[in-house]
Coordinates of C-alpha atoms and ligand atoms in Angstrom, one line a residue:
M1 CA 30.3 -27.4 39.4
I2 CA 29.8 -30.9 38.1
T3 CA 26.6 -31.3 35.6
K4 CA 25.5 -34.2 33.5
V5 CA 24.0 -33.4 29.9
K6 CA 22.4 -36.3 28.4
I7 CA 21.2 -35.9 24.6
D8 CA 19.0 -39.1 23.8
P9 CA 18.2 -39.5 21.5
I10 CA 20.9 -37.4 19.3
T11 CA 18.5 -36.6 16.4
R12 CA 19.4 -35.7 12.5
I13 CA 21.8 -38.9 12.2
E14 CA 20.6 -42.1 11.3
G15 CA 19.1 -44.4 14.0
H16 CA 19.5 -44.1 17.5
M17 CA 22.0 -43.0 19.8
A18 CA 22.4 -41.3 23.2
I19 CA 25.4 -39.5 24.5
E20 CA 26.2 -38.6 28.3
A21 CA 28.5 -35.9 29.1
V22 CA 29.9 -35.6 32.6
I23 CA 31.0 -31.5 32.5
D24 CA 33.1 -30.0 34.9
D25 CA 33.7 -26.5 35.3
G26 CA 32.6 -26.3 31.5
V27 CA 34.6 -28.8 30.4
V28 CA 33.8 -32.5 29.4
K29 CA 35.4 -35.0 31.9
D30 CA 33.8 -38.0 30.9
A31 CA 31.6 -39.0 27.9
K32 CA 29.4 -42.1 27.2
S33 CA 28.2 -43.0 23.5
A34 CA 25.0 -45.5 23.6
G35 CA 23.7 -47.6 20.7
T36 CA 20.3 -48.2 22.2
L37 CA 18.5 -50.8 19.9
F38 CA 19.6 -54.4 19.4
R39 CA 20.2 -55.7 15.6
G40 CA 20.7 -59.3 15.6
F41 CA 21.3 -60.2 11.8
E42 CA 24.3 -62.3 13.0
I43 CA 21.6 -64.7 14.5
I44 CA 19.3 -64.3 11.8
L45 CA 21.9 -65.7 9.4
Q46 CA 23.1 -68.8 11.2
G47 CA 21.7 -71.8 9.1
R48 CA 21.0 -70.2 6.0
D49 CA 22.0 -70.8 2.5
P50 CA 25.6 -68.4 2.3
R51 CA 24.1 -66.5 -0.4
D52 CA 21.2 -65.1 1.6
A53 CA 23.8 -62.9 3.3
N54 CA 24.0 -60.9 0.1
R55 CA 20.3 -60.1 0.3
L56 CA 19.7 -60.2 4.2
T57 CA 22.6 -58.0 5.3
Q58 CA 21.4 -55.4 2.8
R59 CA 18.7 -54.8 5.2
I60 CA 20.9 -53.7 8.3
C61 CA 20.4 -50.0 6.7
G62 CA 18.6 -48.2 4.2
V63 CA 21.5 -45.8 4.0
C64 CA 24.3 -48.3 3.4
P65 CA 22.9 -51.1 2.2
T66 CA 25.2 -50.9 -0.9
A67 CA 28.2 -51.2 1.6
H68 CA 26.6 -54.4 3.0
A69 CA 25.9 -55.7 -0.3
T70 CA 29.7 -55.5 -1.7
A71 CA 31.1 -56.3 1.7
S72 CA 28.8 -59.7 1.9
A73 CA 29.4 -60.4 -2.0
L74 CA 33.3 -60.4 -1.3
C75 CA 32.8 -62.4 2.0
I76 CA 31.0 -64.9 -0.2
D77 CA 33.4 -64.5 -3.2
D78 CA 36.2 -65.3 -1.0
A79 CA 34.6 -68.4 0.9
F80 CA 33.4 -69.9 -2.6
G81 CA 37.1 -69.4 -3.8
L82 CA 35.9 -67.1 -6.6
T83 CA 37.9 -64.0 -5.4
D84 CA 40.5 -64.4 -8.4
K85 CA 38.0 -64.9 -11.0
I86 CA 35.6 -62.1 -10.7
P87 CA 35.7 -60.1 -14.1
D88 CA 36.8 -56.7 -14.4
N89 CA 33.2 -55.6 -15.5
A90 CA 32.0 -56.6 -12.5
K91 CA 34.9 -54.8 -10.2
L92 CA 33.8 -51.7 -12.1
I93 CA 29.9 -51.9 -12.0
R94 CA 30.2 -53.0 -8.0
S95 CA 32.6 -49.6 -7.6
L96 CA 30.1 -47.7 -9.6
I97 CA 27.1 -49.0 -7.8
L98 CA 29.0 -48.1 -4.3
G99 CA 30.3 -45.1 -5.7
S100 CA 26.7 -43.8 -6.1
N101 CA 25.6 -44.7 -2.6
F102 CA 28.9 -42.9 -1.3
L103 CA 27.9 -39.5 -3.2
Q104 CA 24.3 -39.9 -2.0
S105 CA 25.4 -40.5 1.5
H106 CA 27.9 -37.7 1.7
I107 CA 25.6 -35.0 0.6
L108 CA 22.7 -36.4 2.6
H109 CA 25.0 -36.0 5.4
F110 CA 26.4 -32.4 5.0
Y111 CA 23.1 -30.9 3.7
H112 CA 20.3 -32.7 5.7
L113 CA 22.0 -34.1 8.7
A114 CA 24.8 -31.7 9.6
A115 CA 24.5 -28.1 8.1
L116 CA 21.6 -27.5 10.0
D117 CA 23.9 -27.1 13.1
Y118 CA 25.8 -24.0 11.3
V119 CA 23.2 -22.5 8.8
D120 CA 20.2 -20.5 10.1
A121 CA 17.3 -22.2 8.2
A122 CA 14.7 -21.5 10.6
G123 CA 15.6 -17.8 10.7
T124 CA 15.4 -17.8 7.0
V125 CA 12.3 -19.7 6.3
G126 CA 10.3 -19.6 9.7
N127 CA 10.0 -21.9 12.5
L128 CA 9.3 -25.2 10.4
A129 CA 10.0 -28.7 10.9
P130 CA 12.5 -30.1 10.4
F131 CA 14.4 -27.1 11.2
V132 CA 13.3 -26.8 14.7
P133 CA 13.3 -27.9 17.5
R134 CA 17.0 -26.9 17.6
Y135 CA 19.8 -25.4 19.8
E136 CA 20.0 -21.4 19.7
G137 CA 22.9 -19.0 20.3
D138 CA 25.7 -19.9 17.7
Y139 CA 24.6 -19.2 14.2
R140 CA 27.2 -17.2 12.2
F141 CA 26.1 -16.6 8.8
S142 CA 24.7 -13.3 7.2
S143 CA 21.2 -13.6 6.5
Q144 CA 22.1 -13.4 2.7
V145 CA 24.5 -16.6 3.1
N146 CA 21.6 -18.3 4.9
A147 CA 19.2 -18.1 2.4
E148 CA 21.7 -19.2 0.0
L149 CA 22.5 -22.0 1.8
V150 CA 18.9 -23.2 2.4
K151 CA 18.5 -23.3 -1.4
H152 CA 21.5 -25.5 -1.6
Y153 CA 19.8 -27.7 1.1
L154 CA 16.7 -28.0 -1.4
K155 CA 18.9 -28.5 -4.3
A156 CA 20.9 -31.5 -2.4
L157 CA 17.5 -33.3 -2.3
D158 CA 17.3 -33.2 -6.3
I159 CA 20.8 -34.3 -6.4
R160 CA 20.6 -37.1 -4.1
R161 CA 17.5 -38.6 -6.2
K162 CA 19.7 -38.6 -9.1
C163 CA 22.3 -40.4 -7.1
Q164 CA 19.6 -43.0 -6.4
E165 CA 18.6 -43.2 -10.0
M166 CA 22.4 -43.5 -11.4
L167 CA 22.7 -46.3 -8.8
S168 CA 19.4 -48.0 -10.0
L169 CA 20.8 -48.3 -13.4
F170 CA 23.1 -51.0 -12.6
G171 CA 21.5 -51.8 -9.1
G172 CA 18.1 -52.4 -10.3
K173 CA 16.8 -50.4 -7.4
M174 CA 17.5 -48.3 -4.3
P175 CA 17.8 -49.0 -1.2
H176 CA 18.8 -52.9 -1.5
N177 CA 20.0 -53.4 -4.7
V178 CA 20.0 -56.7 -6.8
G179 CA 22.8 -55.9 -8.8
V180 CA 25.7 -56.9 -6.6
V181 CA 25.7 -60.8 -6.1
P182 CA 28.2 -63.1 -5.4
G183 CA 30.4 -64.1 -8.6
G184 CA 30.0 -60.5 -10.2
V185 CA 26.8 -58.3 -11.0
T186 CA 23.6 -59.1 -12.8
E187 CA 23.6 -56.0 -15.2
K188 CA 25.4 -55.6 -18.7
P189 CA 27.5 -52.6 -19.3
T190 CA 25.3 -51.6 -22.3
E191 CA 26.1 -48.1 -24.2
D192 CA 22.7 -47.1 -23.3
K193 CA 23.3 -47.5 -19.5
I194 CA 26.7 -46.0 -19.7
T195 CA 25.5 -42.8 -21.1
N196 CA 22.3 -42.9 -18.8
F197 CA 24.7 -42.9 -16.0
L198 CA 27.4 -40.6 -17.2
W199 CA 24.9 -37.6 -17.7
R200 CA 23.7 -37.8 -13.9
L201 CA 27.3 -38.2 -12.9
N202 CA 28.5 -35.3 -14.5
E203 CA 25.5 -33.3 -13.1
I204 CA 26.3 -34.6 -9.4
R205 CA 30.0 -33.7 -10.2
D206 CA 28.9 -30.0 -10.7
F207 CA 27.3 -30.0 -7.6
V208 CA 30.1 -31.4 -5.6
D209 CA 32.6 -29.0 -7.1
N210 CA 30.5 -25.8 -7.2
L211 CA 28.2 -26.1 -4.2
Y212 CA 29.3 -29.1 -2.1
I213 CA 33.1 -28.2 -1.4
P214 CA 32.6 -24.4 -1.5
D215 CA 29.9 -24.7 1.4
V216 CA 32.1 -26.7 3.4
I217 CA 34.7 -24.3 3.0
A218 CA 32.5 -21.4 3.9
V219 CA 31.4 -23.2 7.2
A220 CA 35.1 -23.9 7.7
K221 CA 36.0 -20.1 7.4
S222 CA 33.0 -18.9 9.6
Y223 CA 33.3 -21.5 12.4
N224 CA 37.4 -22.3 12.2
D225 CA 37.5 -22.5 15.8
Y226 CA 36.1 -25.9 15.3
F227 CA 39.4 -27.1 13.8
G228 CA 40.5 -27.2 17.4
I229 CA 37.6 -29.1 18.7
G230 CA 36.8 -32.8 18.6
M231 CA 40.1 -34.3 17.9
G232 CA 39.5 -37.6 19.0
C233 CA 42.1 -40.5 19.4
K234 CA 44.1 -39.7 16.3
R235 CA 44.7 -43.4 15.2
L236 CA 43.3 -44.2 12.1
V237 CA 42.2 -47.6 10.3
A238 CA 41.4 -47.9 6.5
Y239 CA 40.9 -51.6 5.4
G240 CA 40.9 -50.3 2.0
G241 CA 38.2 -50.2 -0.6
F242 CA 36.7 -49.9 -4.2
H243 CA 38.2 -53.2 -5.6
L244 CA 39.2 -52.2 -9.1
P245 CA 40.9 -54.2 -11.8
T246 CA 44.2 -52.3 -11.1
G247 CA 43.9 -52.2 -7.3
K248 CA 42.1 -50.1 -4.6
L249 CA 40.9 -46.6 -4.7
F250 CA 41.6 -46.3 -1.0
K251 CA 45.0 -47.8 0.7
P252 CA 44.5 -49.6 3.5
A253 CA 46.6 -48.9 6.5
L254 CA 46.8 -48.2 10.5
I255 CA 47.8 -44.4 10.8
S256 CA 49.5 -43.8 14.2
P257 CA 48.9 -40.3 15.7
D258 CA 52.2 -39.1 14.2
L259 CA 50.9 -40.0 10.7
H260 CA 53.1 -42.9 10.0
P261 CA 51.3 -45.8 8.1
E262 CA 51.6 -49.1 8.8
P263 CA 50.2 -52.5 7.2
F264 CA 46.5 -53.2 8.0
D265 CA 46.0 -56.8 8.7
A266 CA 42.5 -57.8 9.9
R267 CA 43.6 -60.5 12.2
N268 CA 44.5 -57.7 14.7
I269 CA 41.0 -56.6 15.2
T270 CA 39.1 -57.9 18.3
E271 CA 35.5 -56.9 19.7
D272 CA 35.4 -56.4 23.4
V273 CA 32.0 -56.3 25.2
K274 CA 32.6 -55.2 28.9
H275 CA 30.5 -52.3 28.5
S276 CA 28.1 -53.8 25.9
W277 CA 24.9 -56.0 26.4
Y278 CA 26.6 -59.3 25.6
A279 CA 28.0 -62.1 27.2
D280 CA 31.3 -61.7 28.7
S281 CA 32.4 -64.9 27.5
T282 CA 32.8 -63.5 23.8
S283 CA 34.8 -60.8 24.7
G284 CA 38.0 -60.2 23.2
R285 CA 37.4 -62.2 20.1
N286 CA 38.6 -61.4 16.4
P287 CA 35.4 -61.6 14.3
A288 CA 36.4 -64.7 12.3
N289 CA 35.6 -66.5 15.5
G290 CA 33.0 -64.0 17.1
Q291 CA 29.8 -64.4 18.6
T292 CA 26.8 -62.3 19.1
K293 CA 25.3 -63.5 22.6
P294 CA 23.0 -61.0 24.0
D295 CA 22.9 -60.3 27.8
L296 CA 20.6 -57.6 29.4
D297 CA 21.7 -58.2 33.0
K298 CA 25.1 -56.8 32.7
K299 CA 25.5 -53.7 35.6
Q300 CA 28.4 -52.0 33.5
A301 CA 27.2 -52.4 30.0
Y302 CA 25.6 -49.1 28.6
S303 CA 25.2 -50.2 24.8
F304 CA 24.3 -52.5 22.1
I305 CA 27.6 -51.7 20.3
K306 CA 30.5 -54.0 21.1
S307 CA 33.9 -52.3 21.3
P308 CA 36.3 -52.9 18.0
R309 CA 39.9 -52.6 18.6
Y310 CA 42.9 -52.7 16.5
N311 CA 45.6 -54.3 18.5
G312 CA 43.9 -53.5 21.6
S313 CA 44.1 -49.9 20.4
V314 CA 41.1 -47.4 19.9
C315 CA 40.5 -46.5 16.2
E316 CA 38.8 -43.9 14.1
L317 CA 37.3 -44.9 10.5
G318 CA 35.9 -42.8 7.9
P319 CA 36.4 -40.6 5.1
L320 CA 39.1 -38.5 7.6
A321 CA 41.0 -42.3 7.6
R322 CA 40.8 -42.9 4.1
M323 CA 41.7 -39.4 3.0
V324 CA 45.0 -39.5 5.6
S325 CA 45.6 -42.9 4.5
N326 CA 45.8 -42.1 0.7
Y327 CA 47.7 -38.7 1.9
V328 CA 50.6 -39.9 3.7
Q329 CA 50.8 -42.8 1.1
N330 CA 51.5 -40.4 -1.7
D331 CA 48.5 -41.1 -3.5
E332 CA 48.9 -38.0 -6.1
K333 CA 45.1 -37.2 -6.6
T334 CA 44.5 -37.4 -3.2
K335 CA 47.5 -34.8 -2.8
Q336 CA 46.0 -32.8 -5.4
L337 CA 42.7 -32.3 -3.6
L338 CA 43.8 -31.8 -0.1
D339 CA 46.8 -29.7 -0.4
P340 CA 45.0 -26.3 -2.1
V341 CA 42.1 -26.5 0.3
L342 CA 44.3 -26.8 3.6
G343 CA 46.3 -24.0 1.8
E344 CA 43.2 -21.7 1.4
L345 CA 42.1 -22.6 5.3
A346 CA 45.8 -21.9 6.0
V347 CA 45.5 -25.2 8.5
G348 CA 47.8 -28.2 8.2
V349 CA 47.2 -32.0 7.9
D350 CA 47.0 -32.3 11.8
A351 CA 43.8 -30.1 11.7
L352 CA 42.1 -32.6 9.8
F353 CA 41.6 -34.2 13.4
S354 CA 38.9 -32.1 14.4
V355 CA 34.9 -31.4 13.6
L356 CA 35.8 -29.5 10.4
G357 CA 38.6 -31.6 9.2
R358 CA 35.9 -34.4 9.1
H359 CA 33.4 -32.5 7.1
A360 CA 36.1 -31.5 4.9
A361 CA 37.6 -34.9 4.5
R362 CA 34.2 -36.0 3.5
A363 CA 33.5 -33.5 0.7
L364 CA 36.8 -33.9 -0.8
E365 CA 36.4 -37.7 -0.9
A366 CA 33.1 -37.0 -2.8
K367 CA 34.9 -35.3 -5.5
L368 CA 37.8 -38.2 -5.4
V369 CA 34.8 -40.9 -6.1
A370 CA 33.0 -39.0 -8.4
D371 CA 36.0 -38.0 -10.6
S372 CA 37.0 -41.5 -10.3
M373 CA 33.7 -43.1 -11.4
V374 CA 34.1 -41.3 -14.9
D375 CA 37.3 -43.3 -15.5
W376 CA 35.7 -46.6 -14.4
L377 CA 32.8 -46.1 -16.8
Q378 CA 35.1 -45.5 -19.9
Q379 CA 37.0 -49.1 -18.6
L380 CA 33.7 -50.9 -19.3
K381 CA 33.5 -53.3 -22.1
P382 CA 30.0 -54.2 -23.2
D383 CA 30.9 -57.4 -24.9
D384 CA 33.0 -59.0 -21.9
P385 CA 31.6 -61.2 -19.0
I386 CA 29.8 -59.7 -15.7
I387 CA 29.7 -62.7 -13.6
V388 CA 31.3 -66.3 -12.8
P389 CA 29.0 -69.4 -11.9
S390 CA 29.7 -70.7 -8.6
E391 CA 28.6 -73.6 -6.3
I392 CA 28.2 -73.5 -2.4
P393 CA 31.0 -75.2 -0.9
E394 CA 30.6 -77.8 1.8
Q395 CA 33.1 -75.8 4.3
G396 CA 34.6 -72.5 3.6
D397 CA 35.9 -69.3 5.5
G398 CA 35.2 -66.1 3.8
T399 CA 36.2 -62.1 5.0
G400 CA 35.0 -59.1 3.0
L401 CA 36.5 -56.2 3.4
N402 CA 35.6 -52.9 1.9
E403 CA 34.7 -49.2 2.7
A404 CA 31.7 -48.2 3.2
P405 CA 30.7 -44.1 3.6
R406 CA 31.2 -44.0 7.1
G407 CA 34.4 -45.6 7.0
A408 CA 35.6 -49.3 7.0
L409 CA 33.5 -52.1 6.8
G410 CA 34.0 -55.8 7.5
H411 CA 31.9 -59.3 6.9
W412 CA 33.0 -62.5 8.2
M413 CA 31.4 -65.9 7.5
T414 CA 31.9 -69.4 8.1
I415 CA 30.2 -72.3 6.2
R416 CA 29.7 -75.8 7.4
D417 CA 27.4 -78.3 5.4
K418 CA 26.8 -75.8 2.9
K419 CA 25.2 -73.5 5.6
I420 CA 26.3 -70.4 7.4
E421 CA 27.7 -71.3 10.6
R422 CA 29.1 -68.2 11.9
Y423 CA 28.4 -64.7 10.3
Q424 CA 29.8 -61.7 11.6
V425 CA 29.4 -58.0 11.0
I426 CA 31.7 -54.9 12.4
T427 CA 30.5 -51.5 10.8
P428 CA 32.4 -48.6 10.8
T429 CA 29.9 -46.8 13.2
A430 CA 30.8 -49.6 15.7
W431 CA 34.4 -48.5 15.6
N432 CA 33.6 -44.7 15.9
A433 CA 30.7 -45.0 18.4
S434 CA 31.9 -47.9 20.7
P435 CA 31.6 -47.9 24.4
K436 CA 34.5 -48.1 26.6
D437 CA 36.6 -51.5 26.1
D438 CA 37.9 -54.1 28.6
K439 CA 40.5 -51.8 29.7
D440 CA 38.0 -49.1 30.1
Q441 CA 39.2 -46.8 27.1
P442 CA 36.6 -44.9 25.8
G443 CA 35.6 -45.1 22.0
A444 CA 36.5 -42.5 19.2
I445 CA 33.5 -40.5 19.7
E446 CA 33.9 -40.6 23.4
Q447 CA 37.4 -39.5 23.3
A448 CA 36.6 -36.6 20.9
L449 CA 34.1 -35.4 23.3
I450 CA 36.3 -35.6 26.4
G451 CA 38.0 -32.3 27.1
T452 CA 35.6 -30.3 25.1
K453 CA 34.7 -26.6 26.5
V454 CA 30.9 -26.5 26.5
K455 CA 29.9 -22.5 26.5
D456 CA 26.3 -23.2 27.3
K457 CA 25.2 -26.7 28.7
D458 CA 21.5 -25.8 27.8
N459 CA 22.5 -25.3 24.1
P460 CA 25.6 -28.0 23.7
F461 CA 26.4 -27.1 20.2
E462 CA 29.9 -28.3 20.5
L463 CA 28.8 -31.8 21.8
V464 CA 26.3 -32.3 18.8
R465 CA 28.6 -30.8 16.2
I466 CA 31.4 -33.0 17.4
V467 CA 29.2 -36.5 17.3
R468 CA 27.6 -35.5 13.7
A469 CA 30.4 -34.7 12.1
F470 CA 31.6 -38.5 12.3
D471 CA 28.1 -39.1 10.5
P472 CA 27.0 -42.2 12.8
C473 CA 24.7 -44.8 11.8
L474 CA 23.1 -46.9 14.7
A475 CA 21.0 -49.1 12.5
C476 CA 24.4 -50.1 10.9
S477 CA 26.3 -50.4 14.3
V478 CA 24.2 -52.0 16.6
H479 CA 24.1 -56.1 16.8
L480 CA 16.4 -55.9 14.2
L481 CA 13.5 -55.1 15.9
D482 CA 12.2 -55.7 19.2
A483 CA 8.7 -55.4 17.8
G484 CA 7.8 -58.8 20.0
R485 CA 9.6 -57.5 23.3
N486 CA 7.0 -57.5 25.6
E487 CA 9.4 -57.5 28.8
L488 CA 12.7 -56.4 29.6
G489 CA 15.3 -59.3 28.4
V490 CA 12.7 -61.2 26.2
F491 CA 13.7 -60.5 22.4
R492 CA 11.9 -62.2 19.4
V493 CA 14.1 -62.2 16.7
V494 CA 11.8 -61.5 13.4
Ligands
NFE501 NI1 23.8 -47.1 8.2 FE1 26.7 -47.7 7.3 C1 28.0 -46.8 6.4 C2 27.9 -49.3 7.4 S1 27.8 -47.4 9.2 S2 25.2 -46.4 7.4 O1 28.4 -45.9 5.8 O2 28.1 -50.2 7.0 O3 28.5 -47.6 10.6

């Protein structure tokens, strides 16, 4: 029997996402993932001072504004000819600000967005929001373990506050920091700031080591069938990220399904729009040449997310991509983190292509970033420069590639007459939650859903666990507000 399961919205993610699964005899035969809001920042930026991109793109999202701050700063640095002049202190402070956001975001994702799919919180504290409504029937921990994990849920709130405070020491505030700017940063690394940062960081590291990673391992042991669920497209992309004086913490690569790393080249990225509400004339373009032209009348369209592809192939981005990229390129620290956990769970690297693999990669990545941040703090030199002066060029082209918590993030800009002529943003969730492309290839989340056995269509745990393991953020990935929309097809960009 064929049934359609539509989950709209999928809650406990950031933003508004819908999925639809066609289930035939208990197995997902087809799936659609849709971003149902229009963003339009690319349109807002046209004609503005290029430096505005660094302020405005942070407003794309309240969860990862820091990633947009760094990608836009890198993009402007490139267009202004500053890339080789950025002071070491600035590279380190930008990375410390971004690292603080990674930690806050990963802890948010596991405890407050995803863990409630596995932990019976309502059975522990009663039927209180936000623990209900929820699906029923597959909570496997003892009441004692559930009660302990609910305490960690609360502790995680406090730790996330400390991550935000830590970010604000160099970033001024969170969200939408004022510390990362074109040419460098605005805050000097005083001894006082370094010390204040370090004591918060050490408490967060303690949480990651002694609660976050063990809790993910506990979920992995009790729900180990989820190492075999939600494999996805098995082709990964990392742009590389955390631009440090000595290179990048995460190595760029395209990883093929046989785990072979190939050099990454942003010129191979295109965005299709056959199934997105954008004009067909804009399909297949590289973002350096991209356009954002809404078209709400397309019959085949079902999403405001475009379909980014690498050499025409569907790719997955995120902690899984970064950790596997580092692992297969023999990064020692990554191997030292991943190997013992794979051993304890008795699974190989291949098992990472799964719901649990994505959670494990994210938790171990949090440790890699947090431990690296201690080294970065120690490299800061209080008396050295933090910024280089700059002028807006008459014309220029810029690319800013970095890694955001949810995966690789790219900003592209063209400057003409000292103004932004073109700006394009491709977020990690645009890759992961993309709709079918011009060749009708399903996006990464769609592929992870297809082939899944659903035990109970009224409680489709498998589907929501697959989607949430990607940590989608829809605010980031759609292309604003339709506050002034008064009829279908009319948008007022405010
Ligand atoms: Ni809105 Fe973001 C991250 C970016 S998502 S959270 O991480 O860029 O695609």
